[in-house]
XYZ file of C-alpha atoms in Angstrom:
678
model
C 11.718 -57.282 -8.036
C 10.713 -59.597 -10.866
C 8.269 -58.150 -13.349
C 5.536 -60.390 -14.622
C 4.342 -60.318 -18.226
C 1.128 -58.727 -17.063
C 3.141 -55.664 -15.757
C 4.481 -55.212 -19.225
C 1.186 -55.631 -20.827
C -0.502 -53.019 -18.633
C 2.264 -50.508 -19.409
C 2.917 -49.793 -15.684
C 6.062 -48.192 -14.492
C 7.841 -47.144 -11.250
C 7.366 -43.673 -9.934
C 9.585 -42.502 -6.891
C 7.880 -39.937 -4.587
C 9.740 -38.229 -1.757
C 7.545 -37.808 1.383
C 7.767 -34.820 3.777
C 7.068 -36.717 6.991
C 5.693 -34.158 9.502
C 7.286 -35.812 12.613
C 10.663 -37.001 11.119
C 13.765 -34.949 10.297
C 14.450 -36.240 6.751
C 12.404 -37.049 3.764
C 11.898 -40.577 2.724
C 11.611 -42.072 -0.807
C 8.554 -44.270 -1.578
C 8.462 -46.280 -4.789
C 4.975 -46.841 -6.405
C 3.992 -48.896 -9.437
C 1.641 -46.769 -11.660
C 0.320 -46.400 -15.175
C -0.212 -43.301 -17.275
C -3.928 -43.454 -16.949
C -3.902 -43.389 -13.051
C -5.212 -40.005 -11.696
C -3.499 -37.843 -9.189
C -5.918 -38.661 -6.439
C -5.157 -42.476 -7.011
C -1.469 -41.842 -6.767
C -1.949 -40.034 -3.392
C -4.231 -42.808 -2.079
C -1.522 -45.429 -3.083
C 1.077 -43.337 -1.408
C -0.873 -43.015 1.905
C -1.671 -46.822 1.906
C 2.086 -47.652 1.352
C 3.319 -45.135 4.015
C 0.835 -46.841 6.404
C 1.035 -44.146 9.068
C -2.342 -43.134 10.587
C -2.609 -39.227 10.494
C -4.451 -36.586 8.719
C -3.035 -36.446 5.300
C -5.680 -33.955 3.807
C -3.448 -31.022 3.622
C -0.782 -32.917 1.564
C -0.401 -32.517 -2.215
C 2.173 -33.472 -4.892
C 4.887 -30.983 -5.915
C 6.745 -31.499 -9.301
C 10.211 -30.273 -8.844
C 11.491 -30.068 -12.332
C 8.405 -28.344 -13.580
C 8.094 -26.149 -10.539
C 4.419 -26.773 -10.171
C 1.745 -28.273 -7.935
C -0.371 -31.199 -9.228
C -3.497 -30.012 -7.698
C -6.134 -31.223 -10.192
C -6.607 -34.716 -8.599
C -8.874 -35.928 -11.490
C -6.182 -35.419 -14.028
C -4.141 -38.409 -15.030
C -0.338 -38.743 -14.901
C -0.467 -38.692 -18.734
C -2.614 -35.519 -18.956
C 0.066 -33.797 -16.609
C 2.976 -35.313 -18.653
C 4.385 -37.032 -15.508
C 6.736 -39.787 -16.473
C 9.185 -42.181 -14.618
C 12.053 -39.566 -14.489
C 9.713 -37.064 -12.660
C 10.803 -35.878 -9.157
C 7.663 -35.518 -7.058
C 7.429 -34.538 -3.519
C 4.547 -35.354 -1.224
C 4.370 -32.338 1.025
C 1.816 -30.113 3.103
C 0.269 -27.323 1.157
C 0.348 -24.950 4.337
C 3.654 -24.075 5.768
C 4.995 -21.658 8.327
C 6.091 -18.245 7.090
C 7.441 -15.096 8.929
C 5.784 -11.856 7.831
C 7.309 -8.354 8.810
C 4.231 -6.064 9.072
C 4.228 -2.467 8.376
C 4.703 -1.728 12.064
C 8.022 -3.742 11.824
C 6.574 -6.581 14.037
C 7.039 -10.071 12.774
C 4.177 -12.596 12.871
C 4.786 -16.288 12.239
C 1.790 -17.939 10.782
C 0.736 -20.813 8.637
C 0.034 -19.933 4.909
C -0.898 -21.783 1.865
C 2.147 -22.394 -0.321
C -0.065 -23.815 -3.049
C -2.791 -21.120 -3.491
C -1.959 -18.117 -5.705
C -0.554 -15.183 -3.640
C -3.695 -13.057 -4.136
C -5.609 -15.809 -2.226
C -2.938 -16.372 0.308
C -2.829 -12.758 1.158
C -6.548 -12.644 1.555
C -6.275 -15.582 4.058
C -3.519 -13.941 5.943
C -5.511 -10.574 6.172
C -8.514 -12.627 7.650
C -6.316 -13.993 10.370
C -4.915 -10.594 11.133
C -8.243 -8.814 10.978
C -7.307 -6.480 8.168
C -10.153 -5.715 5.605
C -9.588 -4.989 1.959
C -6.765 -7.556 1.394
C -6.581 -6.561 -2.221
C -4.684 -3.530 -1.349
C -1.936 -5.523 0.230
C 0.667 -7.920 -1.057
C 3.898 -9.721 -0.186
C 7.293 -8.323 -0.928
C 10.572 -10.333 -0.932
C 13.078 -7.606 0.257
C 16.336 -7.011 -1.445
C 19.403 -8.379 0.114
C 20.380 -5.155 2.020
C 17.012 -4.661 3.562
C 17.527 -6.577 6.650
C 21.239 -5.926 6.951
C 22.318 -3.284 9.472
C 25.015 -0.836 8.500
C 28.443 -1.943 9.610
C 29.485 -0.750 13.020
C 32.928 0.136 14.018
C 32.674 -1.282 17.386
C 30.640 -4.543 17.455
C 32.086 -6.171 20.626
C 29.790 -4.486 23.128
C 26.444 -4.836 21.208
C 24.126 -7.563 22.333
C 22.442 -9.398 19.444
C 18.956 -8.184 18.963
C 16.366 -10.968 19.660
C 13.503 -10.269 17.443
C 10.160 -10.168 19.047
C 7.940 -12.598 17.055
C 4.199 -12.920 17.440
C 3.587 -16.529 16.887
C 0.200 -17.469 15.380
C 1.038 -21.113 14.647
C -2.468 -22.256 15.631
C -4.044 -20.152 12.785
C -6.485 -21.985 10.686
C -5.019 -23.986 7.776
C -8.067 -24.799 5.750
C -9.244 -22.615 3.181
C -13.021 -23.349 3.996
C -15.384 -20.629 5.019
C -13.790 -17.201 5.655
C -12.368 -16.605 9.044
C -14.438 -14.417 11.416
C -17.491 -13.776 9.334
C -18.591 -11.123 11.832
C -15.768 -8.968 10.866
C -17.132 -8.373 7.491
C -20.693 -7.844 8.460
C -21.670 -4.157 8.326
C -24.336 -4.804 11.028
C -22.015 -6.287 13.654
C -21.111 -4.537 16.855
C -18.120 -2.529 16.433
C -14.985 -4.450 17.000
C -13.010 -1.415 18.214
C -13.977 1.810 20.099
C -13.971 4.332 17.246
C -12.530 7.080 19.613
C -9.744 5.386 21.475
C -9.238 2.533 18.936
C -9.144 -0.057 21.737
C -10.632 -3.507 21.108
C -14.085 -4.005 22.410
C -13.665 -7.166 24.462
C -17.297 -8.434 24.262
C -17.088 -8.815 20.516
C -14.047 -11.035 20.565
C -16.355 -13.994 20.839
C -17.259 -13.337 17.145
C -13.687 -14.182 16.189
C -13.718 -17.646 17.713
C -11.720 -19.211 14.973
C -9.246 -16.507 14.650
C -6.050 -17.088 16.558
C -5.766 -13.435 17.409
C -6.828 -13.209 21.045
C -7.675 -9.879 22.546
C -4.051 -9.311 23.505
C -2.742 -10.082 20.028
C -5.438 -7.983 18.457
C -4.389 -4.897 20.396
C -0.679 -5.507 19.512
C -1.563 -5.112 15.867
C -3.934 -2.215 16.505
C -1.630 -0.254 18.624
C 1.386 1.651 17.318
C 4.813 0.442 18.370
C 7.032 2.646 20.592
C 9.328 5.040 18.622
C 12.785 3.497 17.723
C 15.939 4.847 19.181
C 17.761 7.317 16.817
C 20.681 4.781 16.542
C 18.199 2.132 15.401
C 16.819 4.500 12.935
C 20.206 5.368 11.579
C 21.047 1.732 11.126
C 17.863 1.023 8.970
C 18.005 0.861 5.048
C 17.391 4.280 3.587
C 17.006 4.807 -0.151
C 19.167 7.660 -1.294
C 18.066 8.277 -4.874
C 15.105 7.371 -7.258
C 17.110 4.419 -8.523
C 17.297 3.066 -4.918
C 13.715 3.538 -4.434
C 13.096 1.669 -7.631
C 15.088 -1.337 -6.248
C 12.785 -1.484 -3.264
C 10.002 -2.444 -5.549
C 11.583 -5.174 -7.472
C 10.555 -7.886 -4.973
C 6.843 -7.791 -5.159
C 5.573 -11.331 -5.606
C 3.523 -12.343 -8.591
C -0.201 -12.390 -7.479
C -1.074 -15.109 -10.006
C 1.445 -17.750 -8.897
C 1.822 -19.551 -5.587
C 4.631 -18.975 -3.008
C 6.195 -22.448 -3.772
C 6.278 -21.553 -7.458
C 8.283 -18.380 -6.785
C 10.838 -20.166 -4.701
C 9.731 -19.133 -1.305
C 10.906 -21.400 1.346
C 9.319 -22.483 4.738
C 9.978 -19.989 7.616
C 11.286 -17.437 5.037
C 10.768 -13.730 5.986
C 8.728 -11.657 3.630
C 7.147 -8.116 4.168
C 3.437 -7.704 4.227
C 2.681 -4.282 2.812
C 0.050 -1.956 1.356
C 0.983 -2.172 -2.280
C -1.792 -0.253 -3.919
C -2.163 3.442 -2.611
C -6.087 3.483 -2.829
C -7.480 2.872 0.624
C -11.194 2.015 0.168
C -13.717 2.559 2.901
C -11.344 3.203 5.914
C -13.663 2.817 8.862
C -12.567 3.322 12.485
C -15.321 0.972 13.573
C -13.817 -2.085 11.944
C -10.477 -1.079 10.807
C -8.428 -0.402 13.939
C -5.595 -2.892 12.741
C -5.747 -1.657 9.149
C -5.562 1.918 10.115
C -2.792 1.289 12.481
C -0.711 -0.671 9.984
C -1.245 1.997 7.356
C -0.167 4.726 9.813
C 2.986 2.664 10.618
C 3.821 2.235 6.796
C 3.279 5.895 6.365
C 5.491 6.791 9.311
C 8.343 4.635 8.113
C 8.049 5.988 4.701
C 8.550 9.543 6.133
C 11.235 8.584 8.666
C 13.423 6.624 6.081
C 12.773 9.287 3.434
C 11.163 6.853 0.942
C 8.929 9.803 0.299
C 10.169 13.496 0.254
C 8.700 16.204 2.316
C 9.648 19.666 3.546
C 10.992 20.545 6.991
C 7.855 22.058 7.849
C 5.838 18.970 6.956
C 8.383 16.767 8.711
C 7.658 18.687 12.013
C 3.892 18.063 11.644
C 4.612 14.377 11.114
C 6.841 14.453 14.159
C 4.034 16.228 16.218
C 1.531 13.656 15.283
C 3.816 10.746 15.926
C 4.591 12.156 19.480
C 0.997 12.574 20.147
C 0.108 9.122 18.947
C 2.942 7.516 20.946
C 1.834 9.292 24.147
C -1.792 8.295 23.689
C -0.886 4.706 22.836
C 1.191 4.394 26.015
C -1.701 5.618 27.999
C -4.259 3.366 26.189
C -2.082 0.399 26.640
C -2.033 0.673 30.451
C -5.884 0.709 30.586
C -7.532 -2.588 31.378
C -10.070 -3.516 28.566
C -11.399 -6.663 30.443
C -13.773 -4.742 32.689
C -15.709 -3.376 29.921
C -19.584 -3.659 30.452
C -20.968 -6.450 28.412
C -23.329 -5.292 25.859
C -26.227 -7.656 24.579
C -24.704 -8.240 20.998
C -27.914 -8.732 19.297
C -29.255 -5.510 20.656
C -26.197 -3.700 19.596
C -26.200 -5.102 16.136
C -29.848 -4.144 15.704
C -29.114 -0.483 16.787
C -26.264 -0.334 14.443
C -28.402 -1.777 11.622
C -30.912 1.009 12.267
C -28.168 3.676 11.872
C -26.972 1.961 8.661
C -30.386 1.766 7.147
C -31.359 5.386 7.977
C -28.262 6.330 6.163
C -26.589 9.698 5.787
C -28.123 12.785 3.995
C -29.259 12.109 0.506
C -26.994 13.381 -2.370
C -28.277 16.447 -4.103
C -27.334 14.859 -7.548
C -29.922 17.119 -9.364
C -28.606 20.244 -7.731
C -25.153 19.274 -8.722
C -26.081 18.850 -12.464
C -27.658 22.237 -12.797
C -25.214 24.223 -10.785
C -21.591 23.711 -11.263
C -19.790 26.181 -9.056
C -16.930 28.434 -10.268
C -14.070 30.323 -8.683
C -13.096 33.856 -9.790
C -10.492 35.843 -8.254
C -7.148 37.801 -8.588
C -4.109 35.473 -8.513
C -0.499 35.852 -9.564
C 1.026 33.783 -12.210
C 4.555 32.902 -13.238
C 5.922 30.670 -15.934
C 9.607 29.572 -15.552
C 11.766 30.658 -18.451
C 15.462 30.381 -18.601
C 17.612 33.353 -17.452
C 14.462 35.099 -16.039
C 14.152 35.640 -12.311
C 10.863 34.580 -10.778
C 8.492 37.362 -11.347
C 4.776 36.853 -10.523
C 2.208 38.877 -12.573
C -1.325 39.429 -11.378
C -4.340 38.304 -13.628
C -7.991 37.800 -13.229
C -8.636 33.950 -13.031
C -11.823 31.901 -13.590
C -11.969 28.308 -12.612
C -14.885 26.468 -14.231
C -15.435 22.824 -14.895
C -11.853 21.390 -15.030
C -10.039 24.294 -16.616
C -8.672 27.707 -15.745
C -8.855 30.766 -17.953
C -7.028 33.998 -17.084
C -7.480 37.677 -18.285
C -5.521 40.845 -17.931
C -8.220 42.160 -15.714
C -11.864 41.537 -14.431
C -13.258 43.957 -16.975
C -12.088 41.690 -19.844
C -13.596 38.422 -18.640
C -16.340 38.419 -21.322
C -13.659 38.497 -24.110
C -10.850 36.078 -25.107
C -8.703 34.836 -22.216
C -4.916 35.370 -22.312
C -4.673 31.466 -21.992
C -6.867 28.624 -20.932
C -5.290 25.695 -19.184
C -7.166 22.382 -19.167
C -6.135 20.600 -15.922
C -7.328 17.096 -16.694
C -4.590 14.844 -16.160
C -2.080 17.434 -14.712
C 0.247 17.084 -11.670
C -0.665 19.381 -8.809
C 2.026 20.064 -6.353
C 1.743 22.397 -3.276
C 4.327 25.109 -2.943
C 3.669 26.442 0.421
C 5.551 27.896 3.407
C 2.983 28.829 6.079
C 5.586 30.632 8.219
C 6.714 32.660 5.338
C 2.966 33.236 4.259
C 3.648 31.725 0.867
C 0.716 29.918 -0.679
C 1.662 28.607 -4.172
C 0.281 25.840 -6.447
C 2.600 24.380 -9.042
C 0.828 22.819 -12.041
C 2.603 20.434 -14.442
C 0.193 20.243 -17.393
C 0.721 17.419 -20.068
C 1.236 18.722 -23.639
C 2.167 16.632 -26.610
C 5.953 17.027 -26.132
C 6.145 16.810 -22.315
C 5.099 19.142 -19.485
C 3.906 22.714 -19.468
C 4.951 24.270 -15.989
C 2.820 26.980 -14.307
C 3.068 28.565 -10.873
C 0.008 30.200 -9.195
C 0.286 32.265 -6.129
C -2.672 32.881 -3.689
C -2.937 35.676 -0.964
C -4.185 33.702 1.999
C -5.060 30.216 3.311
C -8.676 30.231 2.373
C -8.126 31.187 -1.218
C -5.362 28.606 -1.451
C -7.486 25.809 -0.008
C -10.351 26.614 -2.517
C -8.158 26.792 -5.593
C -5.910 23.851 -4.655
C -8.920 21.589 -3.994
C -10.386 22.607 -7.301
C -7.110 21.910 -9.088
C -6.798 18.464 -7.278
C -10.375 17.552 -8.373
C -9.880 18.731 -11.983
C -6.552 16.747 -12.420
C -8.782 13.701 -11.668
C -11.467 14.997 -14.189
C -13.967 16.019 -11.393
C -15.563 19.411 -11.070
C -16.284 21.456 -7.906
C -19.831 20.014 -7.947
C -18.369 16.694 -6.734
C -19.325 15.934 -3.135
C -15.540 15.575 -2.276
C -14.871 19.257 -3.038
C -15.909 20.645 0.336
C -14.160 18.002 2.392
C -10.948 18.547 0.390
C -11.041 22.270 1.186
C -11.495 21.627 4.869
C -8.754 18.921 4.884
C -6.285 21.455 3.283
C -7.301 24.136 5.733
C -6.848 21.888 8.726
C -3.424 20.845 7.350
C -2.374 24.476 7.054
C -3.607 25.181 10.514
C -1.379 22.285 11.895
C 1.544 24.092 10.235
C 0.740 27.390 11.964
C 3.038 28.480 14.735
C 1.787 28.856 18.215
C 2.727 30.903 21.258
C 6.363 30.286 22.477
C 5.655 30.677 26.110
C 3.391 27.627 26.301
C 6.150 25.570 24.507
C 8.818 26.744 26.855
C 6.930 25.634 29.843
C 6.353 22.251 28.171
C 10.052 21.868 27.330
C 10.810 21.890 30.976
C 8.511 18.845 31.826
C 9.104 17.059 28.461
C 10.019 13.289 28.303
C 10.805 13.386 24.583
C 13.788 12.048 22.643
C 13.018 14.384 19.485
C 15.363 12.631 17.117
C 12.999 9.434 17.051
C 10.351 11.376 15.412
C 12.119 12.862 12.364
C 14.447 11.369 9.606
C 18.172 11.094 10.514
C 19.072 13.659 8.040
C 16.632 16.202 9.633
C 17.902 15.324 13.008
C 21.448 16.152 12.110
C 20.472 19.647 11.011
C 19.266 20.863 14.459
C 20.297 20.828 18.080
C 18.165 18.320 20.127
C 16.544 21.135 22.251
C 15.775 23.224 19.304
C 14.217 20.252 17.468
C 12.036 19.341 20.598
C 10.875 22.994 20.952
C 9.715 23.027 17.142
C 7.928 19.572 17.571
C 6.276 20.775 20.783
C 5.162 23.957 18.980
C 3.566 21.959 16.094
C 2.049 19.617 18.739
C -0.105 22.438 20.124
C -2.316 22.207 17.071
C -3.074 18.482 17.518
C -2.897 18.082 21.279
C -6.579 17.614 21.580
C -6.998 14.882 18.929
C -8.181 11.390 19.869
C -5.812 8.415 18.979
C -7.669 7.169 15.826
C -8.273 10.526 14.513
C -4.651 11.500 14.830
C -3.538 8.294 12.852
C -6.068 9.132 10.172
C -4.740 12.749 10.037
C -1.225 11.333 9.696
C -2.451 9.234 6.790
C -4.124 12.177 5.145
C -1.029 14.390 5.584
C 0.906 11.580 3.824
C -1.515 11.352 1.087
C -1.259 15.235 0.396
C 2.569 15.022 -0.190
C 3.377 15.514 -3.914
C 5.053 12.067 -4.323
C 2.557 10.136 -2.468
C 1.409 6.819 -4.104
C 4.252 6.744 -6.607
C 6.033 3.432 -7.114
C 9.285 3.755 -9.053
C 10.841 1.310 -11.603
C 13.964 1.755 -13.710
C 12.898 1.342 -17.247
C 14.318 1.862 -20.816
C 11.690 3.435 -23.224
C 11.647 2.156 -26.767
C 13.761 4.477 -28.936
C 15.520 6.036 -26.015
C 19.301 5.722 -25.449
C 19.291 6.320 -21.702
C 17.449 4.772 -18.619
C 14.413 6.645 -17.107
C 12.382 6.130 -13.995
C 8.766 5.163 -14.523
C 6.370 6.178 -11.644
C 3.223 4.239 -11.369
C 0.321 5.817 -9.300
C -3.409 4.979 -8.923
C -4.404 6.947 -11.758
C -1.392 7.712 -14.028
C 2.031 6.770 -15.311
C 4.927 9.395 -15.173
C 8.081 9.299 -17.029
C 10.834 10.859 -14.886
C 14.370 11.843 -15.618
C 16.539 9.424 -13.523
C 19.317 11.881 -12.758
C 17.181 15.008 -11.852
C 13.938 13.397 -10.700
C 12.072 15.909 -12.996
C 8.901 14.562 -14.442
C 8.852 14.547 -18.239
C 5.518 13.158 -19.412
C 2.260 11.993 -17.674
C -0.102 9.549 -19.119
C -3.577 8.900 -17.531
C -5.111 5.440 -16.966
C -8.433 7.112 -18.062
C -6.944 7.597 -21.593
C -5.575 4.169 -21.841
C -7.008 1.977 -24.603
C -5.016 -1.225 -24.042
C -1.871 -2.555 -22.599
C -0.018 -5.836 -23.041
C 3.358 -7.521 -22.770
C 5.564 -9.041 -25.394
C 6.874 -11.893 -23.247
C 9.720 -12.771 -25.572
C 11.493 -9.515 -25.344
C 9.895 -8.643 -21.815
C 8.558 -5.411 -23.100
C 5.302 -3.580 -21.852
C 3.294 -1.739 -24.650
C 0.508 0.635 -23.850
C -1.778 2.478 -26.319
C -3.603 5.743 -25.355
C -6.146 7.812 -27.016
C -5.049 10.243 -29.812
C -2.763 7.532 -31.259
C -0.321 7.915 -28.496
C 1.501 4.632 -27.694
C 4.530 3.953 -25.442
C 6.708 0.710 -24.966
C 9.326 0.076 -22.451
C 11.421 -2.792 -20.940
C 12.003 -2.967 -17.148
C 15.509 -2.889 -15.796
C 14.970 -2.970 -12.135
C 12.311 -5.561 -11.873
C 10.594 -8.269 -14.022
C 8.022 -6.593 -16.456
C 5.195 -8.818 -15.025
C 5.528 -6.734 -11.695
C 4.949 -3.440 -13.492
C 2.221 -4.829 -15.581
C 0.444 -6.221 -12.524
C 0.728 -2.732 -10.836
C -1.070 -0.983 -13.728
C -3.886 -3.758 -13.932
C -4.163 -3.933 -10.290
C -4.844 -0.134 -10.014
C -7.376 -0.395 -12.822
C -9.054 -3.487 -10.904
C -9.223 -1.411 -7.765
C -11.013 1.439 -9.478
C -13.817 -0.957 -10.204
C -14.750 -1.385 -6.522
C -18.071 0.336 -5.362
C -19.559 0.938 -1.987
C -22.644 -1.029 -2.795
C -20.992 -4.281 -3.644
C -20.539 -6.805 -0.906
C -16.972 -7.517 0.288
C -16.434 -10.484 -2.053
C -14.059 -9.576 -4.854
C -14.002 -10.751 -8.485
C -10.764 -12.509 -8.314
C -11.064 -13.764 -11.929
C -11.210 -10.023 -13.165
C -8.153 -9.181 -11.074
C -6.117 -12.050 -12.762
C -7.475 -11.056 -16.117
C -6.368 -7.497 -15.803
C -2.995 -8.246 -14.136
C -2.011 -11.471 -15.970
C -0.919 -10.014 -19.274
C -2.202 -13.014 -21.338
C 0.985 -14.924 -20.434
């Protein structure tokens, strides 16, 4: 091609762009003559004219391969972006197909934006799947051994497993108005029956632009049948804290797009609840969300990603057995014959209830009267070479601290000791069958943790003191409105642990259709004979047999939340000045330094005492300053430091949510808190 003198004069040059043709197998190169002052929109216009194929190109954009970035600012010129003749540009759709493994181990295939930041992409995915509060979830790229099965000795007789994929290819690709506005409106007709959790068919018309038909909707809102014990044994199980830390290495960066993070079209990622603060769980609107949360909790227990006692494992098993029985019977019901409700009328009556509201808070009463607890309890402090000996004292719990005295008569004087529980770790130490009701307190002091054990006499005393300790650790007093519900919650959990009459269980065992190994972790299953395990699960089931489906799932989630390790995400780190690696546990309200070999917590730092945190990107080190001149710094060994930094900022962002704000989130604030001024 001959160049005229005018081409040289205008400073134009040749730019080669590869084009992802939607209907053709291979990409084609197109050469354009451009100049540095041409804007990106102009380049795309020239491209489309030159390709000369009539189709909708609106979702296409330019991707710059060497710089690993999208050229989305169409008003910017090539000069401003720094694009020169050696740039490799790809003209490709922004939305591509992705496979997502949901918490219930079901895979959905849907169209996702590869150019929007992951925070926004997850929000769009959750709208398609009818999951509210998308900020609690994120995408996780699993480690290499996650999808691999353990090697089997005899492979010849095994059929390959064909994965059951829910294909939502027709899902909306434009990021226009949010999908299904009705879902987010507090006055709409409930989408699900709050008792049985079944979708209410008459409201499905509100979701006209969501590809989730009634059938798909119930697939995501119903729990999956239990896996066979063989399949369970094949799944990846973390054995140590270091293994658990590896699981968390793959969280994607919320502030960058999928394409920038090397995610390929049709790749499989995990959609998971990342932040363990579940805001405003409402059975009316959250059937899918509650079910997926239940499933995530169930797998965490079965695969021992979180530790629990055998007694607790049996409660989890009983609830799973109950939920799987109810789910089977609910799935056989036909939802299509439901009587049609006039939607406007239903919405109005619902609005009435919302406006009338619940009972008013007695805030004034709270201020003037902070309750206190006073009782005889036993106390023990672990010292080396001394056997556990509990000694009785008179205890008074007021505000957020416990004072104890030699006896009741001395309570006006100086206490033996005063324990401030703000920021402490509260661990249940309970065996209902053995009538042991203990509370283990790990109280932060300057050089680590102060360990104290309290022992209560009976369930009621334990529930009151335990609830007070939990609230005090968060800086709240017993005047807080959550105190009574917490006491009731603990009591109902203890009741579930209570043994029932054996005669009832024996008769149930005869008619039972249960494979008990499906409901407990493989390690627990190995310890017991099948019949013995079934009897114990049925015994525990007696306490939950009357629960409706959604309540049982919520109860499972609550029981999961009450485990000592709940909500801790682990990372392998090296603290500044330390010669060995430690584990850092990140929770919704604190950071914990844990000894890698023993799993013993060494120090706790609360977010409420945090003044500032940042990252030194050159040496990839996270530095945090707390009150009272306490500062820590660490490098991350099992993951990128941005992942840990985003976890801390993300929890602080989630703590700013409030009931009265509408459902739109301040995305800028999220990126400001999680970005680390990169």
